[in-house]
Amino acid sequence: MNSTGSGRSYVLPLAFAMTVSMWAAAYFCRLPAVMAPSWFVLGLMLVMVALWGWTTGLRTGDGWLAGVMVGAAAAVLNMLILGSILASADGGGVAPSALWWVPGSIVVIALIAGGFAAAPGRRVEDVTDPADWTALFSKVAVAATFLLVVAGGLVTSNEAGLAVVDWPNTFGSNMFLFPLARMTGGIYYEHAHRLFGALVGLTTIVLAVRLWRRDDRSWLRRLAIAAVVLVMIQGVLGGLRVTGGFTLSTSESDMAPSIALAVLHGVLGQVFLGLMVAIAVVTSRWWRQAPEAEPRSTVTGDRSMQLWLVATLVVQLVLGAVQRHLAWGLIIHISLAAVVVMLAVIAGARAWGLYHGVWPVQRIGQALIGVVSIQVTLGIAALAVTQGRAVVGSPSTLEVTIATAHQATGAALLALAVALLLWTERMFRQEAVVTSER
């Protein structure tokens, strides 16, 4: 059904994992509130190369060659952001140094990854438990999508959604050639969010192609296509939220920003995360190797409750987005939060307490209770620091942090609810009711 380690099937999953890790390190280090020095950012990114190079050697047994291939592929993916470093000051093209920067970066990253891949000294025959690379790729896609949700939350929390006035260009420049030196303040938040969106879109497309080639489950292939369609729609919505229509103009007077599209864009981003979690669950080795579903008398009721939890969370996300953008519906948002907490605690407690020995269901149940507890705390804190108002002016770092954490935790709750529903469906079936004849 799904190949776990044939040929060089590990190259792209590990390359994307390395790239996402490097981007995450660079993104958080260069946040306006952090602004770590360039040498530190570069060093941390190279640490990610080394760690994934080591992992490559440890898990594949192909030594330095595997590391070189993974590192080179990751370096090519990093061209999505390298252009910002190599762009000319006016954003009109690339500097002449690109002629040696591009091949040089590929060689350096490939050599570092190759060196660390050789360090464990493992051979193919030493790898007794080969990794499932498609499963890893799906998890990387989830991680990249969650980072994108966090980056989007920071855009909203910092009121930076309109910091870049045009789309798909950035102030008239090619999005991938906008100079790093001009990414300051709100422009950094919005432009980095767009770059992350491009990476997530590419990750989704490559994952979908891989699933079509390596997985024979037709419904999963259709799910992968749905993910590609949704991520493309999401990207267009993000642009139209800024411009209000398709235009290459850079004049603010030609733009018609849409709050409605901003709300839709924010909610669909978290729904997309739920979809990627679903793909990660059903491509996992545990899903394929789990025993046949066992009969339980309680499973129908639990599935119904979990489905209601997912649906209620989506509605709650809509209300949260409306509150963040318009400061409307706070009482409804708080009231529905009580329903979400009740459903999450009951569903989590039942998964934890009733299904002993079925660790995916039990652990997700435990996580659901823990995360919803954190979310309640963050919700109270967000209400305290924002006083129920929409983001206006220059919010404090504390306000930005709490509001973004509240949004990201809501996305994590939806992801857990989706995973719990799927695992309950996979592991259990309704026990047949036996009636005696008199």
XYZ file of C-alpha atoms in Angstrom, residues 9 33 35 57 66-67 74 97 109 137 142 166 172 202 212 236 253 255-256 267 310 321 334 337 343 352 422:
27
model
C 12.206 7.924 -1.066
C 10.362 41.932 19.058
C 15.774 40.754 16.172
C 22.429 9.135 8.429
C 22.104 10.593 1.708
C 23.004 13.730 3.634
C 16.727 21.609 1.095
C 26.676 38.074 -6.192
C 24.399 23.001 2.966
C 6.286 13.948 5.082
C 1.267 19.540 9.554
C -0.452 44.865 -3.140
C 5.645 46.119 -7.035
C 4.565 23.673 -2.317
C -0.910 9.565 -5.753
C -6.014 33.559 -3.315
C -6.503 53.918 -3.797
C -7.422 48.502 -3.288
C -10.603 47.452 -1.508
C -10.960 30.281 9.568
C -15.342 19.343 15.659
C -12.093 35.578 14.008
C -17.730 33.178 25.475
C -16.682 28.425 24.663
C -17.669 18.662 24.939
C -8.873 8.446 28.311
C -10.510 9.493 13.110
